[in-house]
mmCIF file of C-alpha atoms in Angstrom:
data_model
loop_
_atom_site.group_PDB
_atom_site.id
_atom_site.type_symbol
_atom_site.label_atom_id
_atom_site.label_comp_id
_atom_site.label_asym_id
_atom_site.label_seq_id
_atom_site.Cartn_x
_atom_site.Cartn_y
_atom_site.Cartn_z
ATOM 1 C CA UNK A 27 -190.981 53.046 -54.780
ATOM 2 C CA UNK A 28 -187.806 53.991 -57.047
ATOM 3 C CA UNK A 29 -187.687 57.753 -57.591
ATOM 4 C CA UNK A 30 -185.536 59.622 -60.321
ATOM 5 C CA UNK A 31 -185.009 63.218 -59.815
ATOM 6 C CA UNK A 32 -184.338 65.601 -62.734
ATOM 7 C CA UNK A 33 -183.797 69.497 -62.264
ATOM 8 C CA UNK A 34 -183.743 72.827 -64.203
ATOM 9 C CA UNK A 35 -180.481 74.404 -64.519
ATOM 10 C CA UNK A 36 -180.984 76.839 -61.662
ATOM 11 C CA UNK A 37 -178.902 76.441 -58.604
ATOM 12 C CA UNK A 38 -182.021 76.189 -56.513
ATOM 13 C CA UNK A 39 -183.445 73.315 -58.606
ATOM 14 C CA UNK A 40 -179.930 71.572 -58.784
ATOM 15 C CA UNK A 41 -179.345 71.726 -54.958
ATOM 16 C CA UNK A 42 -182.985 70.140 -54.397
ATOM 17 C CA UNK A 43 -182.135 67.492 -56.706
ATOM 18 C CA UNK A 44 -178.950 66.652 -54.888
ATOM 19 C CA UNK A 45 -180.561 66.587 -51.484
ATOM 20 C CA UNK A 46 -183.593 64.611 -52.638
ATOM 21 C CA UNK A 47 -181.493 61.960 -54.606
ATOM 22 C CA UNK A 48 -179.416 61.540 -51.364
ATOM 23 C CA UNK A 49 -182.316 61.442 -49.060
ATOM 24 C CA UNK A 50 -184.435 58.917 -51.160
ATOM 25 C CA UNK A 51 -181.605 56.775 -53.025
ATOM 26 C CA UNK A 52 -182.508 58.373 -56.407
ATOM 27 C CA UNK A 53 -182.125 56.069 -59.518
ATOM 28 C CA UNK A 54 -181.960 56.859 -63.088
ATOM 29 C CA UNK A 55 -185.121 57.902 -65.009
ATOM 30 C CA UNK A 56 -184.856 54.483 -66.900
ATOM 31 C CA UNK A 57 -185.263 52.538 -63.693
ATOM 32 C CA UNK A 58 -187.813 54.541 -62.000
ATOM 33 C CA UNK A 59 -191.460 54.289 -60.825
ATOM 34 C CA UNK A 60 -191.806 57.979 -60.870
ATOM 35 C CA UNK A 61 -189.821 60.844 -62.233
ATOM 36 C CA UNK A 62 -189.737 63.983 -59.885
ATOM 37 C CA UNK A 63 -189.172 67.158 -62.064
ATOM 38 C CA UNK A 64 -187.705 70.202 -60.198
ATOM 39 C CA UNK A 65 -188.231 73.495 -61.591
ATOM 40 C CA UNK A 66 -190.905 75.685 -63.101
ATOM 41 C CA UNK A 67 -193.665 75.142 -65.796
ATOM 42 C CA UNK A 68 -191.079 75.533 -68.410
ATOM 43 C CA UNK A 69 -188.789 72.612 -67.181
ATOM 44 C CA UNK A 70 -192.051 70.620 -66.804
ATOM 45 C CA UNK A 71 -192.672 71.016 -70.450
ATOM 46 C CA UNK A 72 -189.049 70.070 -71.151
ATOM 47 C CA UNK A 73 -189.426 66.845 -68.910
ATOM 48 C CA UNK A 74 -192.616 65.829 -70.619
ATOM 49 C CA UNK A 75 -191.004 65.924 -73.992
ATOM 50 C CA UNK A 76 -187.879 64.240 -72.930
ATOM 51 C CA UNK A 77 -189.723 61.278 -71.456
ATOM 52 C CA UNK A 78 -192.557 60.803 -73.942
ATOM 53 C CA UNK A 79 -193.081 56.989 -74.370
ATOM 54 C CA UNK A 80 -191.978 56.236 -70.880
ATOM 55 C CA UNK A 81 -194.261 54.394 -68.706
ATOM 56 C CA UNK A 82 -193.171 56.372 -65.211
ATOM 57 C CA UNK A 83 -195.788 59.295 -64.417
ATOM 58 C CA UNK A 84 -194.012 62.650 -63.646
ATOM 59 C CA UNK A 85 -194.515 64.560 -60.253
ATOM 60 C CA UNK A 86 -193.326 68.090 -60.394
ATOM 61 C CA UNK A 87 -192.159 70.262 -57.416
ATOM 62 C CA UNK A 88 -191.798 73.960 -57.934
ATOM 63 C CA UNK A 89 -188.201 75.335 -57.859
ATOM 64 C CA UNK A 90 -188.971 77.988 -60.456
ATOM 65 C CA UNK A 91 -191.359 80.923 -60.676
ATOM 66 C CA UNK A 92 -194.925 80.183 -61.780
ATOM 67 C CA UNK A 93 -195.270 76.613 -61.224
ATOM 68 C CA UNK A 94 -199.030 76.288 -62.315
ATOM 69 C CA UNK A 95 -198.180 72.584 -63.114
ATOM 70 C CA UNK A 96 -196.063 71.912 -60.363
ATOM 71 C CA UNK A 97 -196.681 70.767 -56.566
ATOM 72 C CA UNK A 98 -195.368 72.416 -53.454
ATOM 73 C CA UNK A 99 -191.582 71.786 -52.712
ATOM 74 C CA UNK A 100 -191.311 69.626 -49.536
ATOM 75 C CA UNK A 101 -188.447 67.285 -48.815
ATOM 76 C CA UNK A 102 -189.992 65.145 -45.999
ATOM 77 C CA UNK A 103 -192.594 62.477 -46.795
ATOM 78 C CA UNK A 104 -192.153 62.520 -50.642
ATOM 79 C CA UNK A 105 -193.010 58.761 -51.279
ATOM 80 C CA UNK A 106 -196.192 59.168 -49.180
ATOM 81 C CA UNK A 107 -197.248 62.275 -51.025
ATOM 82 C CA UNK A 108 -196.614 60.604 -54.444
ATOM 83 C CA UNK A 109 -198.665 57.440 -53.322
ATOM 84 C CA UNK A 110 -201.619 59.667 -52.465
ATOM 85 C CA UNK A 111 -201.123 61.746 -55.667
ATOM 86 C CA UNK A 112 -203.960 61.939 -58.195
ATOM 87 C CA UNK A 113 -203.186 61.158 -61.863
ATOM 88 C CA UNK A 114 -204.014 63.496 -64.854
ATOM 89 C CA UNK A 115 -203.517 62.298 -68.342
ATOM 90 C CA UNK A 116 -202.663 64.518 -71.160
ATOM 91 C CA UNK A 117 -202.352 64.169 -74.872
ATOM 92 C CA UNK A 118 -200.171 66.276 -77.102
ATOM 93 C CA UNK A 119 -200.937 67.884 -80.338
ATOM 94 C CA UNK A 120 -199.415 66.617 -83.602
ATOM 95 C CA UNK A 121 -198.278 69.144 -85.994
ATOM 96 C CA UNK A 122 -197.709 68.501 -89.831
ATOM 97 C CA UNK A 123 -196.175 71.396 -91.561
ATOM 98 C CA UNK A 124 -195.751 71.800 -95.344
ATOM 99 C CA UNK A 125 -193.207 74.459 -96.356
ATOM 100 C CA UNK A 126 -193.264 76.589 -99.698
ATOM 101 C CA UNK A 127 -190.182 74.567 -100.700
ATOM 102 C CA UNK A 128 -192.202 71.306 -100.384
ATOM 103 C CA UNK A 129 -190.824 69.747 -97.108
ATOM 104 C CA UNK A 130 -193.206 67.987 -94.602
ATOM 105 C CA UNK A 131 -192.173 68.310 -90.941
ATOM 106 C CA UNK A 132 -193.926 66.772 -87.938
ATOM 107 C CA UNK A 133 -193.590 67.679 -84.418
ATOM 108 C CA UNK A 134 -195.452 67.162 -81.014
ATOM 109 C CA UNK A 135 -196.634 70.012 -78.803
ATOM 110 C CA UNK A 136 -197.697 69.731 -75.316
ATOM 111 C CA UNK A 137 -198.585 73.302 -74.800
ATOM 112 C CA UNK A 138 -199.497 74.763 -78.260
ATOM 113 C CA UNK A 139 -199.026 75.052 -81.916
ATOM 114 C CA UNK A 140 -198.544 78.675 -83.094
ATOM 115 C CA UNK A 141 -198.523 80.384 -86.437
ATOM 116 C CA UNK A 142 -196.683 83.501 -86.452
ATOM 117 C CA UNK A 143 -195.785 86.230 -89.231
ATOM 118 C CA UNK A 144 -192.237 86.382 -89.991
ATOM 119 C CA UNK A 145 -192.118 89.966 -91.552
ATOM 120 C CA UNK A 146 -193.608 93.326 -90.989
ATOM 121 C CA UNK A 147 -196.691 92.462 -92.849
ATOM 122 C CA UNK A 148 -199.642 90.876 -91.309
ATOM 123 C CA UNK A 149 -200.217 87.070 -91.968
ATOM 124 C CA UNK A 150 -203.274 85.919 -93.894
ATOM 125 C CA UNK A 151 -204.551 82.518 -92.915
ATOM 126 C CA UNK A 152 -207.597 80.484 -93.944
ATOM 127 C CA UNK A 153 -208.786 78.242 -91.201
ATOM 128 C CA UNK A 154 -210.663 74.853 -91.752
ATOM 129 C CA UNK A 155 -212.105 72.618 -88.969
ATOM 130 C CA UNK A 156 -212.915 68.853 -89.825
ATOM 131 C CA UNK A 157 -212.933 69.739 -93.475
ATOM 132 C CA UNK A 158 -215.126 72.855 -93.396
ATOM 133 C CA UNK A 159 -213.801 76.330 -94.079
ATOM 134 C CA UNK A 160 -214.670 78.301 -90.756
ATOM 135 C CA UNK A 161 -212.758 81.256 -91.536
ATOM 136 C CA UNK A 162 -211.913 82.424 -95.010
ATOM 137 C CA UNK A 163 -209.270 85.042 -94.073
ATOM 138 C CA UNK A 164 -207.774 85.811 -90.512
ATOM 139 C CA UNK A 165 -205.398 88.907 -90.873
ATOM 140 C CA UNK A 166 -203.069 89.580 -88.053
ATOM 141 C CA UNK A 167 -199.828 88.469 -86.188
ATOM 142 C CA UNK A 168 -200.935 84.718 -86.302
ATOM 143 C CA UNK A 169 -203.161 82.227 -84.498
ATOM 144 C CA UNK A 170 -202.619 79.418 -81.744
ATOM 145 C CA UNK A 171 -203.938 76.008 -81.150
ATOM 146 C CA UNK A 172 -203.658 74.920 -77.609
ATOM 147 C CA UNK A 173 -204.095 72.014 -75.372
ATOM 148 C CA UNK A 174 -205.815 72.209 -72.026
ATOM 149 C CA UNK A 175 -202.270 72.137 -70.416
ATOM 150 C CA UNK A 176 -201.186 74.898 -72.535
ATOM 151 C CA UNK A 177 -204.139 77.170 -72.156
ATOM 152 C CA UNK A 178 -202.396 79.000 -69.393
ATOM 153 C CA UNK A 179 -199.400 79.826 -71.375
ATOM 154 C CA UNK A 180 -198.994 81.664 -74.608
ATOM 155 C CA UNK A 181 -202.839 81.205 -75.247
ATOM 156 C CA UNK A 182 -203.489 83.201 -72.066
ATOM 157 C CA UNK A 183 -201.257 85.991 -72.921
ATOM 158 C CA UNK A 184 -203.114 86.300 -76.304
ATOM 159 C CA UNK A 185 -206.473 86.615 -74.274
ATOM 160 C CA UNK A 186 -207.444 83.008 -74.935
ATOM 161 C CA UNK A 187 -209.755 80.937 -72.682
ATOM 162 C CA UNK A 188 -208.277 78.851 -69.715
ATOM 163 C CA UNK A 189 -209.277 75.156 -70.503
ATOM 164 C CA UNK A 190 -209.630 72.811 -67.366
ATOM 165 C CA UNK A 191 -207.530 69.675 -67.732
ATOM 166 C CA UNK A 192 -209.570 66.617 -68.802
ATOM 167 C CA UNK A 193 -212.390 68.793 -70.546
ATOM 168 C CA UNK A 194 -211.817 67.240 -74.004
ATOM 169 C CA UNK A 195 -211.430 70.850 -75.726
ATOM 170 C CA UNK A 196 -208.789 72.712 -77.516
ATOM 171 C CA UNK A 197 -208.334 76.347 -77.841
ATOM 172 C CA UNK A 198 -208.056 78.349 -81.014
ATOM 173 C CA UNK A 199 -206.901 81.911 -80.234
ATOM 174 C CA UNK A 200 -205.940 84.582 -82.641
ATOM 175 C CA UNK A 201 -203.025 86.701 -82.177
ATOM 176 C CA UNK A 202 -203.595 90.482 -82.537
ATOM 177 C CA UNK A 203 -206.308 89.883 -85.071
ATOM 178 C CA UNK A 204 -206.785 93.053 -87.503
ATOM 179 C CA UNK A 205 -209.660 91.065 -89.550
ATOM 180 C CA UNK A 206 -212.227 89.768 -88.377
ATOM 181 C CA UNK A 207 -211.561 92.520 -85.994
ATOM 182 C CA UNK A 208 -213.964 91.299 -83.084
ATOM 183 C CA UNK A 209 -213.251 87.654 -83.395
ATOM 184 C CA UNK A 210 -211.713 86.319 -80.156
ATOM 185 C CA UNK A 211 -211.270 82.556 -80.999
ATOM 186 C CA UNK A 212 -213.192 79.474 -80.452
ATOM 187 C CA UNK A 213 -213.273 76.209 -78.279
ATOM 188 C CA UNK A 214 -213.044 73.131 -80.372
ATOM 189 C CA UNK A 215 -213.804 69.488 -79.468
ATOM 190 C CA UNK A 216 -210.473 67.526 -78.742
ATOM 191 C CA UNK A 217 -211.182 65.350 -81.788
ATOM 192 C CA UNK A 218 -211.324 68.373 -84.184
ATOM 193 C CA UNK A 219 -208.894 68.361 -87.180
ATOM 194 C CA UNK A 220 -207.492 71.748 -87.914
ATOM 195 C CA UNK A 221 -205.858 73.052 -91.191
ATOM 196 C CA UNK A 222 -204.399 76.433 -91.711
ATOM 197 C CA UNK A 223 -203.627 77.580 -95.223
ATOM 198 C CA UNK A 224 -201.377 80.495 -95.455
ATOM 199 C CA UNK A 225 -202.584 82.930 -98.136
ATOM 200 C CA UNK A 226 -199.750 84.700 -99.968
ATOM 201 C CA UNK A 227 -196.981 82.604 -98.300
ATOM 202 C CA UNK A 228 -194.329 84.353 -100.256
ATOM 203 C CA UNK A 229 -195.351 88.144 -99.658
ATOM 204 C CA UNK A 230 -196.476 87.370 -96.129
ATOM 205 C CA UNK A 231 -194.161 84.610 -94.764
ATOM 206 C CA UNK A 232 -195.476 82.580 -91.783
ATOM 207 C CA UNK A 233 -193.722 80.316 -89.209
ATOM 208 C CA UNK A 234 -195.201 77.348 -87.368
ATOM 209 C CA UNK A 235 -194.136 76.455 -83.906
ATOM 210 C CA UNK A 236 -194.903 73.179 -81.858
ATOM 211 C CA UNK A 237 -193.459 74.030 -78.451
ATOM 212 C CA UNK A 238 -189.762 73.917 -79.308
ATOM 213 C CA UNK A 239 -189.907 72.889 -82.954
ATOM 214 C CA UNK A 240 -190.106 75.895 -85.472
ATOM 215 C CA UNK A 241 -190.750 75.561 -89.157
ATOM 216 C CA UNK A 242 -190.173 78.470 -91.390
ATOM 217 C CA UNK A 243 -191.944 79.584 -94.515
ATOM 218 C CA UNK A 244 -195.043 77.259 -94.216
ATOM 219 C CA UNK A 245 -198.039 77.221 -96.643
ATOM 220 C CA UNK A 246 -200.135 74.638 -94.798
ATOM 221 C CA UNK A 247 -200.298 73.337 -91.301
ATOM 222 C CA UNK A 248 -202.459 70.254 -89.925
ATOM 223 C CA UNK A 249 -203.012 70.067 -86.225
ATOM 224 C CA UNK A 250 -204.876 67.390 -84.134
ATOM 225 C CA UNK A 251 -204.572 65.705 -80.838
ATOM 226 C CA UNK A 252 -202.551 62.695 -80.767
ATOM 227 C CA UNK A 253 -204.529 60.135 -78.745
ATOM 228 C CA UNK A 254 -201.963 57.373 -79.225
ATOM 229 C CA UNK A 255 -199.519 59.529 -76.853
ATOM 230 C CA UNK A 256 -200.357 59.681 -73.181
ATOM 231 C CA UNK A 257 -198.491 61.800 -70.743
ATOM 232 C CA UNK A 258 -199.332 61.170 -67.058
ATOM 233 C CA UNK A 259 -198.876 63.941 -64.399
ATOM 234 C CA UNK A 260 -199.308 63.512 -60.729
ATOM 235 C CA UNK A 261 -200.767 66.246 -58.450
ATOM 236 C CA UNK A 262 -201.238 66.485 -54.456
ATOM 237 C CA UNK A 263 -204.929 66.235 -53.807
ATOM 238 C CA UNK A 264 -204.670 69.499 -51.998
ATOM 239 C CA UNK A 265 -203.041 71.159 -55.117
ATOM 240 C CA UNK A 266 -206.572 71.208 -56.282
ATOM 241 C CA UNK A 267 -205.736 72.034 -59.862
ATOM 242 C CA UNK A 268 -209.390 72.842 -60.710
ATOM 243 C CA UNK A 269 -209.560 75.457 -58.071
ATOM 244 C CA UNK A 270 -206.284 77.117 -59.381
ATOM 245 C CA UNK A 271 -207.672 76.996 -62.981
ATOM 246 C CA UNK A 272 -210.916 78.844 -61.787
ATOM 247 C CA UNK A 273 -209.057 81.284 -59.557
ATOM 248 C CA UNK A 274 -206.565 82.053 -62.519
ATOM 249 C CA UNK A 275 -209.636 83.324 -64.612
ATOM 250 C CA UNK A 276 -210.420 85.921 -62.050
ATOM 251 C CA UNK A 277 -206.787 87.102 -61.535
ATOM 252 C CA UNK A 278 -206.259 90.884 -62.469
#
């Protein structure tokens, strides 16, 4: 089994990469059967973006802080662990954003697509699902569409639901909603097509962010799961991701 090792910029992650590459004769990612990512969840997100389209699955080991998507770090027996690992397939979100100046910009998001107010004034956003207007006017700081992988990130901070991987759902979560005051968001089928229309886009400017890609001054944003793109992660059986997702929902 040919392993490639990539690491976050921290000394802890880089030292781990050096030791593992020496122990297991590390190769370049282009030649690898498996890419081993060393860092935290943020670095896992970067790694998934960097190797979109590559066939090699990604096995993370935690050399960061949270590590929700990472396995426990151990130097010994790594090929045997990877051989026994369970595969989880993720599909990113595709964002198509149209600006007030007539530009159209596309980007992929593994975690979430967020619409965020740019000024002191609250954003006003109309939300349509599969061609039907579901919310005529959301007033607040913005709104999030998240994948299951991203449901424990920004979505969770905005009090959105945690979504188990492989559940074929997307999360739709408001950010500091003023109206409707008691709307807490929704869970949508993974096949849903979501359209956000920014009301008063000049007076109340809004930006759209797909992971690392930000588009300023948008007037319309389309979001849907991109089924043609598959990302493969590997987890130790004892990692028990489903248990971690369940436990996270009861953590204070």
